[in-house]
XYZ file of C-alpha atoms in Angstrom:
724
model
C 29.950 278.864 92.643
C 26.827 276.750 92.682
C 24.997 275.753 95.834
C 24.686 272.241 94.515
C 28.300 271.932 93.274
C 29.454 270.288 96.497
C 32.919 268.683 96.447
C 33.193 265.068 97.451
C 34.438 264.744 101.059
C 36.055 261.638 102.427
C 34.407 259.858 105.318
C 37.602 258.519 106.869
C 38.524 259.546 110.381
C 41.129 261.850 108.848
C 38.536 264.236 107.409
C 39.332 267.902 107.860
C 36.869 269.562 110.220
C 36.065 273.187 109.481
C 35.885 275.556 112.412
C 32.677 277.575 112.530
C 32.937 281.108 111.201
C 32.767 283.487 114.137
C 30.231 285.725 112.360
C 29.068 284.139 109.066
C 27.492 287.393 107.866
C 30.816 289.246 108.236
C 33.615 286.675 108.268
C 35.135 284.641 105.453
C 37.946 282.130 105.157
C 40.994 282.977 103.077
C 43.597 280.620 101.651
C 47.312 281.442 101.581
C 49.078 279.723 98.697
C 52.627 279.089 99.871
C 55.692 279.241 97.593
C 56.710 276.206 95.573
C 57.616 275.016 92.091
C 57.483 272.066 89.748
C 56.044 268.871 91.206
C 56.359 270.041 94.793
C 53.244 269.585 96.879
C 50.938 272.559 96.914
C 50.736 273.995 100.406
C 47.922 276.205 101.612
C 46.938 277.837 104.864
C 43.393 278.703 105.910
C 42.583 281.739 108.057
C 39.454 283.672 108.916
C 39.048 287.377 108.131
C 36.337 289.966 108.631
C 34.960 291.799 105.600
C 32.921 294.906 106.271
C 29.574 295.589 104.634
C 29.365 295.626 100.884
C 31.626 298.211 99.359
C 30.579 299.585 96.008
C 32.669 301.147 93.301
C 31.351 304.621 92.521
C 32.350 306.416 89.357
C 32.601 310.084 90.223
C 31.218 312.112 87.350
C 32.456 315.337 88.951
C 36.037 314.355 88.157
C 35.161 313.877 84.486
C 33.436 317.263 84.435
C 36.557 318.776 85.973
C 38.694 317.195 83.271
C 36.488 318.703 80.578
C 36.934 322.258 81.838
C 38.866 324.563 79.543
C 39.581 321.838 77.003
C 40.817 323.130 73.645
C 38.012 323.108 71.090
C 39.465 320.170 69.160
C 39.729 317.905 72.243
C 37.116 315.856 74.108
C 37.296 313.899 77.381
C 35.652 310.558 78.151
C 35.834 307.859 80.792
C 37.615 304.667 79.752
C 36.151 301.362 80.938
C 38.730 300.975 83.703
C 37.966 304.448 85.106
C 40.766 306.528 83.606
C 40.069 309.780 81.780
C 40.789 309.530 78.054
C 41.381 312.657 75.996
C 40.502 312.364 72.303
C 41.697 314.667 69.519
C 40.687 314.849 65.870
C 42.756 316.821 63.398
C 41.518 318.585 60.270
C 41.615 315.349 58.286
C 39.539 313.488 60.873
C 42.467 311.405 62.128
C 41.962 310.480 65.771
C 44.595 310.387 68.503
C 44.279 309.906 72.255
C 46.096 310.744 75.459
C 45.803 310.075 79.180
C 47.240 313.530 79.930
C 45.382 316.831 79.810
C 46.242 318.369 76.409
C 48.165 321.472 77.531
C 49.326 320.209 80.900
C 47.860 323.219 82.704
C 45.480 321.101 84.749
C 46.564 318.132 86.786
C 44.739 315.142 85.285
C 42.562 313.140 87.634
C 43.641 309.762 86.321
C 41.374 307.496 88.332
C 37.771 308.533 88.746
C 36.691 305.421 90.612
C 36.364 305.596 94.382
C 35.356 302.900 96.826
C 32.960 303.454 99.721
C 30.671 301.299 101.773
C 26.922 301.466 101.434
C 26.841 303.865 104.395
C 29.600 305.975 102.860
C 32.170 304.770 105.419
C 35.404 303.383 103.954
C 35.527 299.607 104.226
C 38.276 297.774 106.053
C 40.809 296.545 103.522
C 41.810 292.871 103.472
C 44.261 292.144 100.678
C 43.337 289.015 98.760
C 42.565 287.852 95.236
C 39.342 286.031 94.327
C 39.532 283.052 91.961
C 36.943 282.723 89.198
C 36.989 279.274 87.585
C 34.733 276.336 86.737
C 34.384 273.327 88.982
C 33.970 271.065 85.988
C 33.172 267.352 86.088
C 34.869 266.013 89.191
C 34.978 262.256 88.539
C 38.546 261.956 89.803
C 39.051 264.600 92.490
C 42.441 265.134 94.094
C 43.121 264.917 97.798
C 43.690 268.044 99.816
C 45.821 267.142 102.826
C 45.678 269.351 105.889
C 48.717 269.328 108.132
C 47.099 269.368 111.557
C 50.466 270.047 113.207
C 51.090 273.325 111.415
C 51.047 276.180 113.939
C 53.215 278.897 112.383
C 50.734 281.703 112.992
C 49.307 283.360 116.047
C 45.875 282.401 114.718
C 44.634 278.823 114.540
C 46.075 278.051 111.130
C 45.932 274.768 109.241
C 48.328 273.865 106.452
C 46.928 272.069 103.429
C 48.895 269.991 100.947
C 47.341 269.179 97.600
C 48.471 265.975 95.903
C 47.246 262.691 94.495
C 47.737 260.004 97.117
C 46.179 256.888 98.545
C 48.672 256.577 101.389
C 47.381 256.695 104.970
C 48.956 259.982 106.063
C 48.827 262.030 109.231
C 46.813 264.751 107.559
C 43.128 265.512 107.500
C 41.737 265.352 103.967
C 39.360 267.070 101.574
C 38.957 266.467 97.858
C 39.238 269.207 95.251
C 38.657 269.109 91.537
C 41.448 268.701 89.044
C 40.727 272.076 87.457
C 41.115 273.798 90.826
C 44.328 271.910 91.566
C 45.653 272.931 88.154
C 44.823 276.579 88.720
C 46.560 276.599 92.114
C 49.637 275.017 90.580
C 49.784 277.724 87.894
C 49.131 280.521 90.395
C 51.839 279.410 92.790
C 54.946 281.549 93.000
C 58.455 280.238 93.570
C 59.290 282.802 96.252
C 56.182 284.622 97.508
C 52.896 283.809 99.194
C 49.549 284.548 97.598
C 46.297 285.099 99.530
C 43.185 283.840 97.729
C 39.472 283.356 98.183
C 38.464 280.045 96.572
C 34.855 278.967 97.005
C 35.454 275.194 97.106
C 37.886 275.523 100.033
C 36.830 278.735 101.793
C 33.196 277.664 102.191
C 32.329 274.579 104.211
C 30.302 272.859 101.526
C 28.925 270.335 103.999
C 27.382 273.046 106.207
C 24.186 274.043 104.417
C 23.510 277.063 106.634
C 27.016 278.437 106.174
C 27.000 277.670 102.487
C 23.767 279.532 101.867
C 24.977 282.522 103.878
C 28.335 282.654 102.138
C 26.868 282.162 98.645
C 24.680 285.225 99.183
C 27.861 287.162 100.029
C 29.828 286.175 96.929
C 29.119 289.535 95.315
C 30.610 291.371 98.295
C 33.609 289.033 98.402
C 34.445 289.786 94.767
C 33.847 293.519 95.216
C 36.324 293.693 98.076
C 39.002 291.568 96.396
C 42.178 293.345 95.343
C 41.600 291.728 91.971
C 39.863 288.749 90.385
C 41.889 285.990 88.760
C 40.053 284.359 85.857
C 41.274 280.818 85.190
C 39.887 279.349 81.958
C 41.982 276.181 82.049
C 45.333 274.764 80.945
C 47.133 275.575 77.703
C 46.358 273.844 74.426
C 48.329 273.727 71.199
C 46.850 277.007 69.932
C 45.871 278.854 73.127
C 49.139 280.802 73.283
C 48.519 282.131 69.757
C 45.033 283.257 70.803
C 46.271 284.917 73.991
C 49.116 286.709 72.213
C 46.776 287.935 69.471
C 44.202 289.232 71.955
C 46.949 290.885 73.981
C 48.259 292.745 70.952
C 44.779 293.666 69.709
C 43.674 294.894 73.145
C 46.682 297.219 73.348
C 45.716 298.942 70.088
C 42.233 300.045 71.121
C 40.376 301.606 74.024
C 36.648 301.733 74.817
C 34.761 304.249 76.917
C 31.778 303.918 79.189
C 29.619 305.654 76.584
C 30.508 302.987 73.992
C 33.003 305.015 72.020
C 36.052 303.280 70.610
C 39.358 304.947 69.864
C 43.016 304.086 69.277
C 44.992 303.492 72.464
C 47.407 306.335 73.300
C 50.412 304.193 72.380
C 48.740 302.195 69.603
C 50.830 301.007 66.682
C 47.772 300.074 64.607
C 45.852 303.346 64.722
C 42.826 302.146 62.747
C 42.089 298.826 64.454
C 39.367 300.432 66.579
C 37.276 301.126 63.472
C 34.393 298.742 62.883
C 35.082 298.540 59.128
C 38.781 297.675 59.305
C 39.824 294.234 58.068
C 41.901 292.685 60.833
C 44.929 290.914 59.278
C 44.533 287.565 61.016
C 44.919 284.260 59.210
C 42.590 281.281 59.467
C 44.736 279.612 62.115
C 44.570 282.723 64.293
C 40.791 283.015 63.984
C 40.506 279.317 64.822
C 42.726 279.740 67.892
C 40.630 282.688 69.140
C 37.435 280.737 68.504
C 38.748 277.740 70.451
C 39.729 279.920 73.403
C 36.371 281.687 73.529
C 34.490 278.385 73.517
C 35.897 277.358 76.885
C 33.259 276.620 79.479
C 34.180 279.552 81.724
C 32.573 282.034 79.326
C 29.153 280.383 79.599
C 29.037 280.203 83.399
C 26.394 282.329 85.066
C 28.576 283.281 88.027
C 31.220 284.941 85.862
C 28.873 287.891 85.262
C 29.241 289.255 88.766
C 32.675 287.778 89.409
C 34.195 289.621 86.461
C 32.411 292.927 87.005
C 32.599 293.489 90.712
C 36.379 293.450 91.011
C 38.668 296.459 91.069
C 41.066 294.694 88.713
C 41.462 291.371 86.984
C 43.890 288.900 85.466
C 42.866 286.519 82.674
C 44.829 283.242 82.737
C 45.067 280.335 80.304
C 47.813 277.963 81.346
C 51.057 279.923 81.610
C 49.732 282.824 79.493
C 48.053 285.819 81.072
C 46.259 289.008 80.072
C 45.200 292.014 82.070
C 41.403 291.828 82.252
C 40.947 295.316 80.791
C 43.169 294.432 77.804
C 41.037 291.327 77.256
C 37.878 293.471 77.391
C 39.264 295.932 74.852
C 40.258 293.108 72.511
C 36.831 291.449 72.703
C 35.023 294.740 72.063
C 37.244 295.385 69.036
C 36.119 291.999 67.657
C 32.508 292.423 68.812
C 32.011 295.682 66.899
C 34.123 294.776 63.888
C 31.801 294.244 60.933
C 34.483 292.374 59.004
C 35.364 289.940 61.808
C 35.534 286.303 60.821
C 32.279 284.357 60.697
C 34.156 281.573 62.470
C 33.886 283.332 65.830
C 31.584 281.133 67.944
C 27.948 281.944 68.833
C 29.053 282.415 72.454
C 30.694 285.643 71.244
C 27.363 287.355 71.929
C 27.557 286.370 75.584
C 31.199 287.401 75.816
C 30.629 290.751 74.100
C 27.772 291.605 76.437
C 29.815 290.414 79.413
C 32.833 292.635 78.797
C 30.780 295.713 77.868
C 28.319 295.580 80.766
C 28.627 298.254 83.459
C 26.015 297.176 86.044
C 25.887 300.563 87.763
C 25.260 302.330 84.453
C 23.189 299.973 82.298
C 19.416 299.483 82.400
C 18.382 296.547 84.560
C 17.232 294.726 81.406
C 20.892 294.523 80.339
C 21.745 292.844 83.634
C 18.907 290.348 83.310
C 19.879 289.445 79.758
C 23.149 288.124 81.167
C 21.156 285.266 82.778
C 19.826 283.705 79.623
C 21.898 281.061 77.857
C 24.397 280.841 80.733
C 25.005 277.596 82.554
C 24.658 276.807 86.243
C 23.915 273.628 88.171
C 21.248 274.980 90.514
C 18.530 277.230 89.069
C 18.610 279.278 92.284
C 22.036 280.449 91.193
C 20.339 282.559 88.523
C 19.186 284.794 91.357
C 22.338 284.566 93.490
C 24.510 285.024 90.410
C 22.980 288.460 89.741
C 22.339 289.468 93.332
C 25.620 291.342 93.564
C 24.907 293.319 90.391
C 21.334 294.385 91.067
C 18.915 294.062 93.954
C 15.980 294.851 91.627
C 15.345 291.236 90.659
C 11.565 291.441 90.999
C 10.862 294.160 88.410
C 8.341 293.479 85.638
C 10.438 293.424 82.474
C 10.130 292.524 78.821
C 12.256 289.435 79.376
C 9.653 286.704 79.153
C 10.598 284.065 76.582
C 8.369 280.999 76.603
C 9.864 277.841 75.098
C 6.916 275.487 75.583
C 3.645 277.345 76.222
C 1.921 274.158 77.438
C 4.555 273.468 80.081
C 4.660 276.860 81.818
C 4.233 276.403 85.577
C 4.662 280.001 86.778
C 2.829 283.067 85.438
C 3.968 283.750 81.884
C 4.585 287.436 82.666
C 7.333 286.530 85.149
C 10.777 286.134 83.494
C 11.872 282.507 83.774
C 15.446 282.781 85.003
C 15.884 279.010 84.713
C 15.242 279.059 80.964
C 18.005 277.670 78.758
C 16.530 279.336 75.680
C 19.257 280.659 73.388
C 18.406 284.309 72.767
C 19.888 285.959 69.711
C 20.799 289.623 69.408
C 18.371 291.717 71.352
C 15.652 293.732 69.632
C 16.262 297.051 71.373
C 15.581 300.651 70.469
C 12.190 300.071 68.867
C 10.609 302.762 71.082
C 7.329 300.954 70.587
C 5.419 302.630 73.433
C 7.149 305.985 73.217
C 7.570 307.849 76.479
C 4.341 306.403 77.862
C 3.899 305.318 81.473
C 3.119 301.686 82.177
C -0.253 301.002 83.771
C -0.375 297.654 85.570
C -2.071 296.126 88.579
C -1.825 292.742 90.244
C -4.793 290.489 90.888
C -4.413 287.527 93.184
C -3.265 284.877 92.815
C -1.261 285.222 89.572
C -2.833 287.727 87.170
C -1.177 290.916 85.977
C -3.558 293.429 84.449
C -1.612 295.493 81.906
C -2.919 298.296 79.708
C -2.079 298.219 76.018
C -3.451 297.941 72.517
C -4.076 294.981 70.236
C -2.276 295.641 66.945
C -2.331 292.487 64.827
C -3.212 288.793 64.632
C -0.701 286.249 63.360
C -1.885 284.353 60.285
C 1.270 282.656 59.036
C 4.563 281.428 60.510
C 7.493 280.623 58.235
C 10.005 277.940 59.120
C 12.004 279.412 62.028
C 15.752 279.775 62.033
C 17.092 277.642 64.874
C 19.760 278.994 67.185
C 23.221 277.749 66.283
C 22.501 277.280 62.579
C 25.534 277.569 60.298
C 25.876 280.329 57.744
C 24.584 278.347 54.750
C 21.528 277.151 56.643
C 20.857 280.731 57.737
C 21.108 282.073 54.212
C 18.921 279.388 52.627
C 16.180 279.654 55.228
C 16.055 283.448 55.360
C 15.839 283.620 51.592
C 12.656 281.602 51.904
C 11.038 284.292 54.048
C 10.940 286.803 51.184
C 7.393 288.217 50.631
C 5.794 287.403 47.286
C 5.007 291.093 46.700
C 8.513 292.273 47.634
C 8.973 294.446 44.557
C 5.403 295.656 43.977
C 3.700 295.762 47.371
C 2.920 298.713 49.639
C 3.443 298.166 53.359
C 0.586 298.586 55.812
C 1.974 301.680 57.547
C 3.676 303.466 54.619
C 6.350 302.903 52.001
C 7.181 299.805 50.006
C 7.260 296.206 51.176
C 10.894 296.020 50.044
C 11.864 298.929 52.306
C 9.993 297.475 55.283
C 11.413 293.990 54.730
C 14.980 295.296 54.406
C 14.701 297.306 57.613
C 13.179 294.417 59.539
C 15.904 291.931 58.601
C 18.494 294.487 59.752
C 16.649 295.091 63.024
C 16.096 298.647 61.727
C 19.669 299.277 62.965
C 20.746 301.315 59.948
C 22.645 304.560 59.589
C 19.599 306.665 58.733
C 18.114 305.729 62.123
C 21.373 305.673 64.138
C 23.449 308.531 62.627
C 26.169 308.333 65.305
C 26.918 304.613 65.075
C 29.820 303.739 62.841
C 28.853 300.049 62.743
C 25.336 300.829 61.460
C 25.142 300.137 57.729
C 23.900 302.428 54.999
C 20.258 301.887 54.086
C 20.946 302.457 50.387
C 23.707 299.834 50.359
C 21.636 297.379 52.388
C 18.476 297.574 50.298
C 20.464 297.114 47.079
C 21.374 293.506 48.037
C 23.941 293.243 45.267
C 26.185 290.545 46.745
C 26.197 286.834 45.767
C 24.960 286.013 49.270
C 22.063 288.488 49.184
C 19.217 287.764 51.614
C 16.457 288.997 49.284
C 15.889 290.348 45.795
C 17.197 289.121 42.444
C 20.615 288.080 43.756
C 18.960 285.913 46.412
C 17.998 283.538 43.595
C 21.655 282.626 42.964
C 22.938 279.321 44.268
C 25.112 279.055 47.369
C 28.259 277.004 47.814
C 30.279 275.811 50.770
C 32.587 278.797 50.184
C 29.787 281.367 50.306
C 30.598 284.098 52.813
C 28.085 286.824 53.680
C 29.067 290.488 53.753
C 29.572 292.234 57.109
C 26.078 293.749 56.925
C 24.554 290.369 56.058
C 26.376 288.789 59.005
C 25.032 291.516 61.302
C 21.491 290.779 60.121
C 21.950 287.026 60.460
C 23.070 287.491 64.079
C 19.580 288.804 64.916
C 17.509 286.136 63.179
C 18.467 282.735 64.693
C 16.166 281.513 67.427
C 13.212 283.498 66.111
C 10.257 282.924 63.795
C 9.154 285.049 60.833
C 5.454 285.874 61.071
C 2.887 287.767 59.024
C -0.447 289.143 60.201
C -3.915 289.618 58.762
C -3.413 293.393 58.995
C -0.340 293.307 56.736
C 2.408 293.532 59.356
C 5.403 291.201 59.301
C 8.460 290.661 61.455
C 10.251 288.513 64.015
C 8.493 286.716 66.856
C 9.273 284.025 69.468
C 9.781 280.460 68.250
C 6.587 279.472 70.068
C 4.458 281.668 67.760
C 1.254 280.138 66.308
C -1.577 281.361 64.154
C -4.170 283.424 66.048
C -1.548 284.760 68.461
C -1.902 288.485 69.095
C 0.767 291.146 68.604
C 0.205 293.779 71.274
C 1.866 296.950 72.482
C 1.792 297.714 76.209
C 2.195 301.141 77.736
C 5.760 301.639 78.913
C 7.097 298.537 77.116
C 9.917 299.051 74.626
C 8.989 296.230 72.221
C 5.792 294.630 70.880
C 4.767 291.534 72.844
C 3.263 288.338 71.430
C 0.420 286.996 73.571
C -1.883 283.985 73.235
C -5.599 284.003 74.139
C -6.493 281.716 77.045
C -9.823 280.758 78.671
C -11.787 283.392 80.591
C -10.491 286.269 78.469
C -6.930 285.937 79.763
C -3.655 285.876 77.839
C -0.323 284.088 77.998
C 2.870 286.071 77.344
C 5.115 284.420 74.725
C 7.856 287.013 74.292
C 9.007 290.145 72.478
C 8.733 290.826 68.752
C 10.248 293.087 66.125
C 7.369 294.226 63.908
C 8.161 296.969 61.454
C 5.582 299.754 61.594
C 4.978 299.404 65.337
C 8.167 301.278 66.234
C 8.356 304.891 67.437
C 4.925 305.045 69.134
C 3.109 304.347 65.857
C 0.545 302.112 67.582
C -0.552 305.031 69.767
C 0.166 308.107 67.639
C 0.106 306.833 64.056
C 3.050 307.024 61.598
C 5.266 310.090 61.576
C 4.030 312.547 58.931
C 6.263 313.325 55.954
C 8.987 314.667 55.915
C 9.763 313.597 59.507
C 11.918 310.622 60.555
C 13.045 309.329 63.948
C 16.757 309.305 64.783
C 18.349 307.625 67.806
C 21.305 309.308 69.509
C 23.398 308.411 72.530
C 22.815 310.550 75.579
C 25.665 311.772 77.756
C 26.104 308.305 79.299
C 26.454 306.453 75.996
C 24.327 303.646 77.453
C 20.918 305.276 77.392
C 19.634 306.965 74.258
C 17.348 309.795 73.159
C 14.940 309.878 70.241
C 15.019 313.018 68.119
C 13.026 313.956 65.067
C 14.581 314.943 61.760
C 12.875 317.112 59.142
C 14.238 316.142 55.719
C 12.989 319.400 54.126
C 14.471 321.865 56.602
C 17.450 319.610 57.503
C 16.807 320.287 61.194
C 16.493 317.993 64.214
C 14.382 318.611 67.310
C 13.374 316.838 70.516
C 9.636 317.333 70.144
C 7.520 314.671 68.454
C 5.545 316.443 65.680
C 2.555 314.214 66.461
C 2.246 315.634 69.978
C 1.044 319.085 70.906
C 2.842 321.387 73.329
C 3.464 320.268 76.900
C 0.838 321.230 79.476
C 1.694 324.547 81.121
C 2.675 322.931 84.422
C 5.264 320.620 82.818
C 8.711 321.165 81.296
C 11.304 318.854 79.741
C 14.473 318.537 81.843
C 17.764 316.666 81.882
C 17.811 314.805 85.193
C 21.513 314.066 84.821
C 21.807 310.789 86.723
C 20.386 307.618 85.180
C 19.025 304.629 87.085
C 18.557 300.986 86.151
C 14.805 301.546 86.213
C 14.919 304.059 83.379
C 13.883 302.966 79.870
C 16.703 302.692 77.339
C 15.347 305.620 75.282
C 14.970 308.252 77.954
C 13.448 311.683 78.347
C 12.490 313.317 81.649
C 9.814 315.856 82.556
C 9.412 318.054 85.619
C 6.201 319.294 87.199
C 6.810 322.999 87.863
C 4.343 323.050 90.735
C 5.370 319.943 92.676
C 8.972 319.561 91.542
C 8.330 315.899 90.648
C 10.550 314.518 87.873
C 9.239 311.570 85.843
C 10.630 309.526 82.938
C 7.319 309.477 81.031
C 5.677 312.132 78.871
C 2.543 313.762 80.400
C 1.102 313.936 76.871
C 1.125 310.129 76.710
C -0.650 309.413 79.966
C -3.283 306.657 79.567
C -6.145 309.139 79.985
C -4.686 311.513 77.420
C -4.220 308.716 74.889
C -7.796 307.572 75.385
C -8.841 311.164 74.726
C -7.008 310.980 71.397
C -9.112 307.967 70.447
C -6.502 305.288 71.148
C -8.315 302.012 71.849
C -6.498 301.041 75.013
C -7.679 297.945 76.820
C -6.661 295.943 79.864
C -5.093 292.547 79.196
C -5.292 289.963 81.976
C -1.921 288.227 81.741
C -1.608 284.836 83.419
């Protein structure tokens, strides 16, 4: 719901006059959709109701711990996305099965581990209603909403509304609503029962600016308190039923957990469809139908992020077809993580995959902020309101600055521009560039952020960038042109061959030898071989491409990272991905506490403009501060107990052992010890490790051995960058 998306209101003397909300910070209007069918007029009633303070859904980890007690050794317990406890079993052959019941039945399963409390811990007053999530659309020909002023069939002051197209002078007050809203109400109407809804265009007096602003800021609470959210993506088309039926069947075969595990559903018929390598048996017409459905405008709206996530339940509607929201989520995640999924799935799939996987109370705040980019809204202020219900931490300094036109930046470049329409490709996470260091920043009036870091490289060459939205053939041809001249013979600046470094960079370094637990991570040996006709580099990359050329699953995964970014090389020998705005003489820097390298541009008076994050091979895993890992050590990334945050561990290829301690660092100071804090917060870095001061009891998420003063003592050339 956009502040500026105001419906057209007639100026005739029959205009419906809203009554003031008794307490705008507590009260809302609700609409009762009365029974009807066919072409009968749609009848609504408006009432006022009081909603208590924001109620939050809390996932109680104690219940999951209880479920894990006394489990047989071949069973594990996890939390499914909807809050149920899922028990997973693997037999001797590795075949996986699941159940919602405790394996031996000796313990009563705690099926739902989600509880609802207010911010003060006091249960909120329940008001049963459903919240409608839809798009206003282009309202060139709005429909009249007729309010029967004579309707008095309630003890409260109730008005009856009739929705129809009419130019007749009637004895009703009138409002105008959009055709998409009228269509959704017609599909939601029951033949025999009433339905209570919250619909922004009717429940908020759009002509009252004060009320509108107050109510818009409460949208998050309204969706949290709804019995469920109804998602209306629009009327049926010739292939939408095929898409809905396919997603329904797919979503019933798989289940996903809050720690990003996927498994067969307890009653699955297709037991292997959860696997990322399985070839889903859908024909071209089915893939096309799914693609068409997922390209509907609803999926790109900014407001859907909080509307979809704050509800206790949801229903996904397209015309007469419907899906339970959790089944839709499971189906999308099965497609999202399937390496063999059709290339024909639209680019918006990235937005949809992130949308259905996001758990705002569990994910780092950077995940929440990434939902802003590339989503549409009419008023740029909605980029704040649209996330307000998910996170109150909207002012944190994050690595989310992406400058499109460096010469046209009005605000400080180190402040994320939430109004940006820049299409961001797959994120460049898990680089662990600054290790477990603590950020060191200070603010200087009026707009300078002083941040401590190190200058690593200077850009000397930019290859032709790969634009966002490029088709597969354009992607392949352009990326093949990035290949270094010394691919086969060169040695990379930090260690190893140029071919190894180039292969890892194109794959985002997201390969099995770095992520041992991830089944969708490809094998390094298979990836570096590049033996397919659509190879991205090497001898096979010299072969011609045709309109029928289809990249392998691993090639598609790599190509999903590259669009919207530039390939750069530096005078020091580094290469990698950088923002599209990159130019020669830009500086690749690493800041304390920042998870990725940052490209900055020198400005007058020894200041710098932030251009955005980079993926530069050789600057990962604290190398800029500690130097490369000595042989035979390698860094491995594992999920922590949440499945959302991760831990970095170090593998010794000679002894075949893995440990938590970085071999480049000495022992911890006597007064410090490594601890597992248990709970995670949105302010924690994605790769997390905590340390406790034995004397003070303080727990921090940075390593005392990587404090700025300690690093300077090691000879690291830290400097302060004045970012403007």
